[in-house]
CSV table of C-alpha atoms in Angstrom, one decimal:
chain,number,residue,atom,x,y,z
Z,1,MET,CA,0.2,0.0,0.2
Z,2,LEU,CA,1.4,3.4,-1.1
Z,3,LYS,CA,1.7,6.3,1.3
Z,4,GLU,CA,1.1,9.5,0.1
Z,5,ILE,CA,2.3,12.9,1.1
Z,6,SER,CA,2.3,16.8,-0.6
Z,7,LEU,CA,4.6,19.3,-0.1
Z,8,LEU,CA,5.6,22.7,-1.0
Z,9,ALA,CA,9.3,23.0,-2.1
Z,10,PRO,CA,10.3,26.8,-1.6
Z,11,ALA,CA,12.9,28.3,-3.8
Z,12,LYS,CA,15.7,30.5,-1.8
Z,13,ILE,CA,17.5,33.7,-2.3
Z,14,ASN,CA,21.2,35.0,-0.6
Z,15,LEU,CA,21.0,38.1,1.3
Z,16,PHE,CA,24.4,37.9,1.7
Z,17,LEU,CA,27.3,35.8,0.1
Z,18,GLU,CA,31.2,36.0,0.5
Z,19,VAL,CA,33.7,33.7,-0.5
Z,20,THR,CA,36.3,33.0,2.6
Z,21,GLY,CA,38.3,30.7,0.5
Z,22,LYS,CA,39.1,27.7,-2.0
Z,23,ARG,CA,39.7,24.2,-0.4
Z,24,PRO,CA,42.2,21.3,-1.8
Z,25,ASP,CA,39.3,19.9,-3.4
Z,26,GLY,CA,38.2,22.4,-5.5
Z,27,TYR,CA,35.1,23.4,-3.5
Z,28,HIS,CA,34.7,27.1,-2.4
Z,29,GLU,CA,34.2,28.1,1.5
Z,30,LEU,CA,31.2,30.6,1.7
Z,31,ALA,CA,29.6,32.7,4.3
Z,32,THR,CA,26.0,33.4,3.1
Z,33,LEU,CA,22.9,34.1,4.7
Z,34,PHE,CA,19.9,32.1,2.6
Z,35,ALA,CA,16.2,32.9,3.0
Z,36,LYS,CA,13.2,30.8,1.2
Z,37,VAL,CA,10.7,32.6,-0.3
Z,38,SER,CA,7.0,32.3,-1.4
Z,39,LEU,CA,7.6,31.0,-4.7
Z,40,PHE,CA,7.4,27.8,-5.1
Z,41,ASP,CA,7.3,23.9,-7.0
Z,42,ARG,CA,4.8,21.4,-5.9
Z,43,ILE,CA,5.7,17.9,-5.1
Z,44,THR,CA,3.7,14.5,-4.7
Z,45,LEU,CA,5.1,11.6,-3.2
Z,46,GLN,CA,3.6,7.9,-3.0
Z,47,ALA,CA,5.9,5.4,-1.5
Z,48,ALA,CA,5.9,2.4,0.2
Z,49,PRO,CA,8.8,-0.4,1.0
Z,50,ALA,CA,9.5,-2.9,-2.0
Z,51,ASP,CA,11.7,-5.9,-2.7
Z,52,LYS,CA,13.7,-4.1,-5.1
Z,53,GLU,CA,13.7,-0.4,-6.4
Z,54,ASP,CA,10.9,0.6,-8.4
Z,55,LEU,CA,10.7,4.7,-9.4
Z,56,HIS,CA,8.7,6.8,-11.4
Z,57,LEU,CA,9.5,10.5,-12.0
Z,58,GLU,CA,6.4,12.5,-13.5
Z,59,ILE,CA,7.3,16.2,-14.2
Z,60,THR,CA,4.6,19.1,-15.4
Z,61,GLY,CA,4.0,22.6,-15.0
Z,62,PRO,CA,5.4,25.6,-17.2
Z,63,LEU,CA,8.9,24.4,-17.0
Z,64,ALA,CA,8.4,20.7,-17.2
Z,65,PRO,CA,9.5,21.0,-21.1
Z,66,ASN,CA,13.1,22.1,-19.6
Z,67,LEU,CA,14.0,19.5,-16.9
Z,68,PRO,CA,14.6,15.8,-17.9
Z,69,ALA,CA,12.9,13.2,-15.7
Z,70,ASP,CA,15.9,10.8,-16.0
Z,71,ASP,CA,18.4,9.4,-13.7
Z,72,ASN,CA,20.4,12.3,-13.3
Z,73,ASN,CA,17.2,14.3,-12.2
Z,74,LEU,CA,18.1,15.3,-8.4
Z,75,VAL,CA,14.7,14.1,-7.1
Z,76,LEU,CA,15.7,10.8,-7.9
Z,77,ARG,CA,18.8,11.1,-7.0
Z,78,ALA,CA,17.7,12.1,-3.4
Z,79,VAL,CA,15.4,8.7,-3.1
Z,80,ARG,CA,18.5,6.9,-4.0
Z,81,ALA,CA,20.2,8.4,-1.5
Z,82,PHE,CA,17.4,7.9,1.1
Z,83,GLN,CA,17.3,4.2,0.1
Z,84,THR,CA,20.8,3.4,0.2
Z,85,HIS,CA,21.5,5.3,3.9
Z,86,PHE,CA,18.6,3.2,5.7
Z,87,ASN,CA,18.8,0.5,3.2
Z,88,LEU,CA,15.3,0.5,2.2
Z,89,PRO,CA,14.7,0.0,-1.2
Z,90,LEU,CA,11.3,1.5,-2.4
Z,91,LYS,CA,8.5,1.7,-4.8
Z,92,ALA,CA,7.9,5.7,-5.6
Z,93,ARG,CA,5.8,7.4,-8.0
Z,94,ILE,CA,6.8,11.0,-7.7
Z,95,HIS,CA,5.1,13.8,-9.2
Z,96,LEU,CA,7.0,17.3,-9.8
Z,97,GLU,CA,5.0,20.5,-10.8
Z,98,LYS,CA,7.7,23.0,-11.9
Z,99,HIS,CA,7.8,26.6,-11.2
Z,100,ILE,CA,11.1,27.9,-10.1
Z,101,PRO,CA,13.4,28.6,-12.8
Z,102,MET,CA,16.6,26.6,-13.7
Z,103,GLY,CA,19.8,28.1,-13.7
Z,104,ALA,CA,18.6,31.4,-11.8
Z,105,GLY,CA,20.2,31.0,-8.8
Z,106,LEU,CA,17.0,30.3,-6.9
Z,107,GLY,CA,17.7,26.9,-5.6
Z,108,GLY,CA,15.1,25.2,-7.3
Z,109,GLY,CA,16.7,21.5,-8.1
Z,110,SER,CA,18.1,21.4,-4.3
Z,111,SER,CA,14.6,22.7,-3.2
Z,112,ASP,CA,13.1,19.8,-4.9
Z,113,ALA,CA,15.9,17.0,-3.6
Z,114,GLY,CA,15.9,18.5,-0.1
Z,115,THR,CA,12.1,18.5,0.2
Z,116,VAL,CA,11.8,14.8,-1.1
Z,117,LEU,CA,14.2,13.6,1.3
Z,118,ARG,CA,12.2,15.5,3.9
Z,119,MET,CA,8.6,13.6,2.7
Z,120,LEU,CA,10.1,10.3,3.0
Z,121,CYS,CA,11.1,10.9,6.1
Z,122,LYS,CA,8.2,12.1,7.6
Z,123,LEU,CA,6.4,8.9,5.8
Z,124,PHE,CA,9.0,6.3,7.4
Z,125,ASP,CA,9.4,8.5,10.5
Z,126,LYS,CA,13.3,9.4,9.8
Z,127,ASN,CA,15.0,12.1,11.1
Z,128,PRO,CA,15.8,14.1,8.2
Z,129,LEU,CA,18.7,16.1,9.9
Z,130,GLU,CA,20.4,12.9,9.7
Z,131,LEU,CA,20.5,13.2,6.3
Z,132,LEU,CA,22.7,15.9,6.0
Z,133,PRO,CA,25.9,14.4,4.6
Z,134,CYS,CA,23.9,12.5,2.2
Z,135,ALA,CA,22.1,16.1,1.5
Z,136,ALA,CA,25.7,17.6,0.7
Z,137,LYS,CA,26.9,14.7,-1.4
Z,138,LEU,CA,23.8,15.7,-4.0
Z,139,GLY,CA,24.4,19.6,-3.7
Z,140,ALA,CA,25.8,22.5,-1.4
Z,141,ASP,CA,22.2,23.7,-0.7
Z,142,VAL,CA,20.5,20.7,-0.4
Z,143,PRO,CA,20.9,20.8,3.0
Z,144,LEU,CA,19.4,24.2,3.5
Z,145,PHE,CA,15.7,22.3,2.7
Z,146,LEU,CA,16.2,19.6,5.0
Z,147,TYR,CA,15.3,22.6,7.7
Z,148,PRO,CA,11.8,24.1,8.1
Z,149,ASP,CA,13.2,27.4,8.8
Z,150,THR,CA,13.0,30.7,6.7
Z,151,PHE,CA,16.9,32.1,7.3
Z,152,LEU,CA,19.6,30.3,8.0
Z,153,LYS,CA,23.3,30.8,8.0
Z,154,ALA,CA,25.7,28.8,6.3
Z,155,GLU,CA,28.9,28.3,6.2
Z,156,GLY,CA,31.6,25.8,4.9
Z,157,ILE,CA,30.4,25.0,1.0
Z,158,GLY,CA,27.1,25.8,2.5
Z,159,GLU,CA,26.7,22.4,4.6
Z,160,LYS,CA,27.1,24.1,7.9
Z,161,LEU,CA,23.7,25.6,8.7
Z,162,THR,CA,22.3,27.7,11.6
Z,163,PRO,CA,18.7,28.8,11.5
Z,164,ILE,CA,18.1,32.4,12.7
Z,165,PRO,CA,14.9,33.5,14.0
Z,166,ALA,CA,13.1,36.4,12.5
Z,167,GLY,CA,11.3,39.3,13.9
Z,168,LYS,CA,7.7,40.6,12.6
Z,169,ASN,CA,7.0,42.8,9.7
Z,170,LEU,CA,9.2,41.6,7.4
Z,171,PRO,CA,9.6,43.0,3.9
Z,172,TRP,CA,8.2,41.7,0.6
Z,173,VAL,CA,11.0,40.5,-2.0
Z,174,VAL,CA,10.3,41.3,-6.3
Z,175,LEU,CA,12.4,38.8,-7.9
Z,176,VAL,CA,13.6,39.3,-11.6
Z,177,TYR,CA,14.2,36.3,-13.9
Z,178,PRO,CA,15.7,37.6,-17.0
Z,179,ASP,CA,15.2,34.6,-18.9
Z,180,THR,CA,18.7,33.8,-18.7
Z,181,ALA,CA,20.8,30.6,-17.0
Z,182,VAL,CA,24.0,31.1,-15.4
Z,183,PRO,CA,26.2,28.1,-14.9
Z,184,THR,CA,27.6,28.2,-11.3
Z,185,LYS,CA,31.1,26.3,-12.2
Z,186,GLY,CA,32.0,29.3,-14.7
Z,187,VAL,CA,31.0,31.9,-12.3
Z,188,PHE,CA,33.7,30.6,-9.7
Z,189,ALA,CA,35.9,29.9,-12.3
Z,190,ARG,CA,36.1,33.7,-13.4
Z,191,LEU,CA,35.9,34.8,-9.7
Z,192,THR,CA,38.7,36.5,-7.9
Z,193,LEU,CA,39.1,35.7,-4.0
Z,194,PRO,CA,38.9,38.6,-1.8
Z,195,SER,CA,41.9,39.5,0.6
Z,196,PRO,CA,41.7,38.7,4.2
Z,197,ALA,CA,41.2,42.3,4.9
Z,198,ASP,CA,38.3,42.5,2.6
Z,199,THR,CA,36.7,39.4,4.2
Z,200,LEU,CA,37.0,40.4,7.8
Z,201,THR,CA,35.0,43.8,6.7
Z,202,THR,CA,31.8,41.8,4.7
Z,203,LEU,CA,31.9,39.4,7.3
Z,204,SER,CA,31.3,42.0,10.2
Z,205,ASN,CA,28.2,43.5,8.2
Z,206,LEU,CA,26.5,40.0,7.8
Z,207,GLY,CA,26.4,39.9,11.5
Z,208,ARG,CA,25.1,43.0,11.3
Z,209,LEU,CA,22.2,41.8,8.8
Z,210,ILE,CA,21.6,38.7,11.0
Z,211,GLN,CA,21.0,41.3,14.0
Z,212,TYR,CA,18.6,43.3,12.2
Z,213,VAL,CA,16.7,40.2,10.8
Z,214,THR,CA,16.5,38.6,14.2
Z,215,VAL,CA,15.3,41.9,16.1
Z,216,GLY,CA,12.5,43.1,12.9
Z,217,GLN,CA,15.0,46.1,12.0
Z,218,PRO,CA,13.4,47.7,8.4
Z,219,SER,CA,14.3,46.8,5.6
Z,220,GLN,CA,15.9,50.1,4.8
Z,221,ASN,CA,18.3,49.1,7.2
Z,222,TRP,CA,19.0,45.8,5.7
Z,223,GLN,CA,19.5,47.3,2.1
Z,224,PRO,CA,23.2,48.4,2.7
Z,225,LEU,CA,24.3,45.4,4.1
Z,226,LEU,CA,23.2,43.2,1.2
Z,227,PHE,CA,26.1,41.5,-0.6
Z,228,ASN,CA,27.0,39.1,-3.2
Z,229,ARG,CA,30.8,38.8,-4.0
Z,230,LEU,CA,29.8,36.4,-6.9
Z,231,GLU,CA,28.3,39.3,-8.8
Z,232,GLU,CA,31.7,40.4,-9.5
Z,233,ALA,CA,32.1,37.5,-12.0
Z,234,VAL,CA,28.4,37.3,-13.3
Z,235,LEU,CA,27.8,41.1,-14.2
Z,236,PRO,CA,30.7,41.7,-16.2
Z,237,TYR,CA,30.0,39.0,-18.7
Z,238,VAL,CA,25.9,38.6,-18.4
Z,239,CYS,CA,24.2,41.7,-19.8
Z,240,SER,CA,20.9,40.5,-18.8
Z,241,VAL,CA,21.4,40.2,-15.2
Z,242,ARG,CA,23.5,43.7,-15.4
Z,243,ASP,CA,20.4,44.9,-17.4
Z,244,VAL,CA,18.5,44.1,-14.5
Z,245,LYS,CA,20.1,45.6,-11.6
Z,246,GLN,CA,20.5,48.9,-13.6
Z,247,ASP,CA,16.9,49.4,-14.1
Z,248,PHE,CA,16.1,48.4,-10.4
Z,249,SER,CA,18.5,51.1,-9.8
Z,250,ALA,CA,16.7,53.6,-11.7
Z,251,LEU,CA,13.5,52.8,-9.9
Z,252,GLY,CA,15.5,53.7,-6.0
Z,253,SER,CA,15.8,50.3,-5.0
Z,254,ILE,CA,19.1,48.4,-3.8
Z,255,PRO,CA,19.2,45.3,-6.0
Z,256,LEU,CA,21.4,42.0,-5.1
Z,257,MET,CA,21.8,38.9,-7.6
Z,258,SER,CA,20.9,35.6,-6.0
Z,259,GLY,CA,23.8,33.3,-5.7
Z,260,SER,CA,25.6,32.9,-8.9
Z,261,GLY,CA,22.8,34.1,-10.7
Z,262,SER,CA,20.5,35.0,-13.0
Z,263,THR,CA,17.8,36.5,-10.4
Z,264,VAL,CA,18.3,39.9,-9.1
Z,265,PHE,CA,16.0,40.9,-6.2
Z,266,ALA,CA,15.2,43.8,-4.7
Z,267,LEU,CA,13.2,44.4,-1.2
Z,268,ALA,CA,10.0,46.4,-0.6
Z,269,THR,CA,8.6,47.8,2.2
Z,270,ASP,CA,4.6,46.3,2.1
Z,271,ARG,CA,2.9,44.6,-0.9
Z,272,LYS,CA,1.9,47.9,-2.8
Z,273,HIS,CA,5.4,48.9,-3.1
Z,274,ALA,CA,6.3,45.3,-4.1
Z,275,GLU,CA,3.4,45.4,-6.9
Z,276,ASP,CA,4.4,48.9,-8.0
Z,277,LEU,CA,8.1,48.2,-8.2
Z,278,ALA,CA,7.5,44.8,-10.2
Z,279,GLY,CA,5.3,46.5,-12.5
Z,280,ASN,CA,8.1,49.1,-13.3
Z,281,ILE,CA,10.8,46.3,-13.6
Z,282,LYS,CA,8.8,44.0,-16.0
Z,283,LYS,CA,9.9,43.7,-19.7
Z,284,LYS,CA,9.8,41.5,-22.6
Z,285,GLY,CA,11.7,38.2,-21.9
Z,286,ARG,CA,11.5,38.4,-18.1
Z,287,LYS,CA,9.6,37.0,-15.2
Z,288,VAL,CA,8.6,38.9,-12.2
Z,289,PHE,CA,7.2,37.4,-9.0
Z,290,VAL,CA,6.1,39.4,-6.3
Z,291,VAL,CA,7.0,37.2,-2.9
Z,292,GLN,CA,7.4,37.1,0.8
Z,293,PHE,CA,9.7,35.4,2.9
Z,294,GLY,CA,8.5,32.4,4.4
Z,295,GLY,CA,9.8,28.7,5.1
Z,296,THR,CA,7.3,26.0,4.7
Z,297,LYS,CA,5.7,24.1,7.9
Z,298,ASP,CA,4.7,21.1,8.5
Z,299,GLU,CA,0.7,20.9,9.0
Z,300,ASP,CA,-0.6,18.9,11.6
Z,301,ASN,CA,-1.6,16.1,9.3
Z,302,GLY,CA,1.6,15.9,7.8
Z,303,ASN,CA,0.7,16.0,4.6
Z,304,SER,CA,1.4,19.2,3.2
Z,305,ASP,CA,3.5,22.4,3.8
Z,306,SER,CA,2.0,25.8,3.8
Z,307,LEU,CA,3.8,29.4,3.8
Z,308,ASP,CA,4.3,31.2,7.3
Z,309,GLY,CA,0.7,33.1,7.3
Z,310,GLY,CA,-0.6,31.1,4.7
Z,311,ARG,CA,0.3,33.4,1.5
Z,312,ALA,CA,0.5,32.7,-1.9
Z,313,PRO,CA,2.8,33.7,-4.4
Z,314,GLN,CA,2.0,36.2,-7.2
Z,315,SER,CA,3.3,36.3,-10.3
Z,316,VAL,CA,3.3,39.4,-12.1
Z,317,CYS,CA,3.7,38.7,-15.4
């Protein structure tokens, strides 16, 4: 008998991202502040123990044509990681409704994988944090999505996570995806590591930003502290991302690229401000979303996740 569960897989943005070093294995050490937002993929999973593995993945939604449902898909790799760790072969049927753009710095694939791991843990009464090492092998951002929290500080290659409590009256967010995928590998290949002095300065700003988030300071206080070192390796090379930043700045906002790009976001004081900003930033070839900060929290029945506050995302165009 297959058990069924449905959850939302949220996108993330990076409010802060510094590269603090490079490891001998080629991975970069980071200090970042993740924030989950109300742009979601939707996942339904049916699963039961089986004598041998029997997995099927169906992908629908507006971005389904861009994502193969083959063995390289992170969702299936996540299921196999769960099976291996717990020595529990599964029969599983997974339906992924894809809405988060790919190659956008929004962590969509990582969120799908991490959410599937959480779903399996709920179905089979396992602790998802036990899977943190497995999740890190799937991708540096996957461990983030084993936590229900909205804000998390990350260090190492992104696997050392600390949940950050948030104050009230959080700002709204306008996301702009310029319909351009930016490969992460190329971004890090172009990056020049900062000096230790530069890193010390930026990390002090990270500490202040975390304090402001925790106590609920207005977004105007956050904005001077928003930072992404990877912009240096993207903006000179990807004109569509640079154009979004320039257009946001012309509207009086302080924009920031998320992750390794290509999504650019800006904070807004309230919903009307966000919708006005979104209306002015949209252009042909851009996808614009008005969203709020919100991780997912399991409902009492264990069968779905909801936004903190129950608010749904709004796509503007």
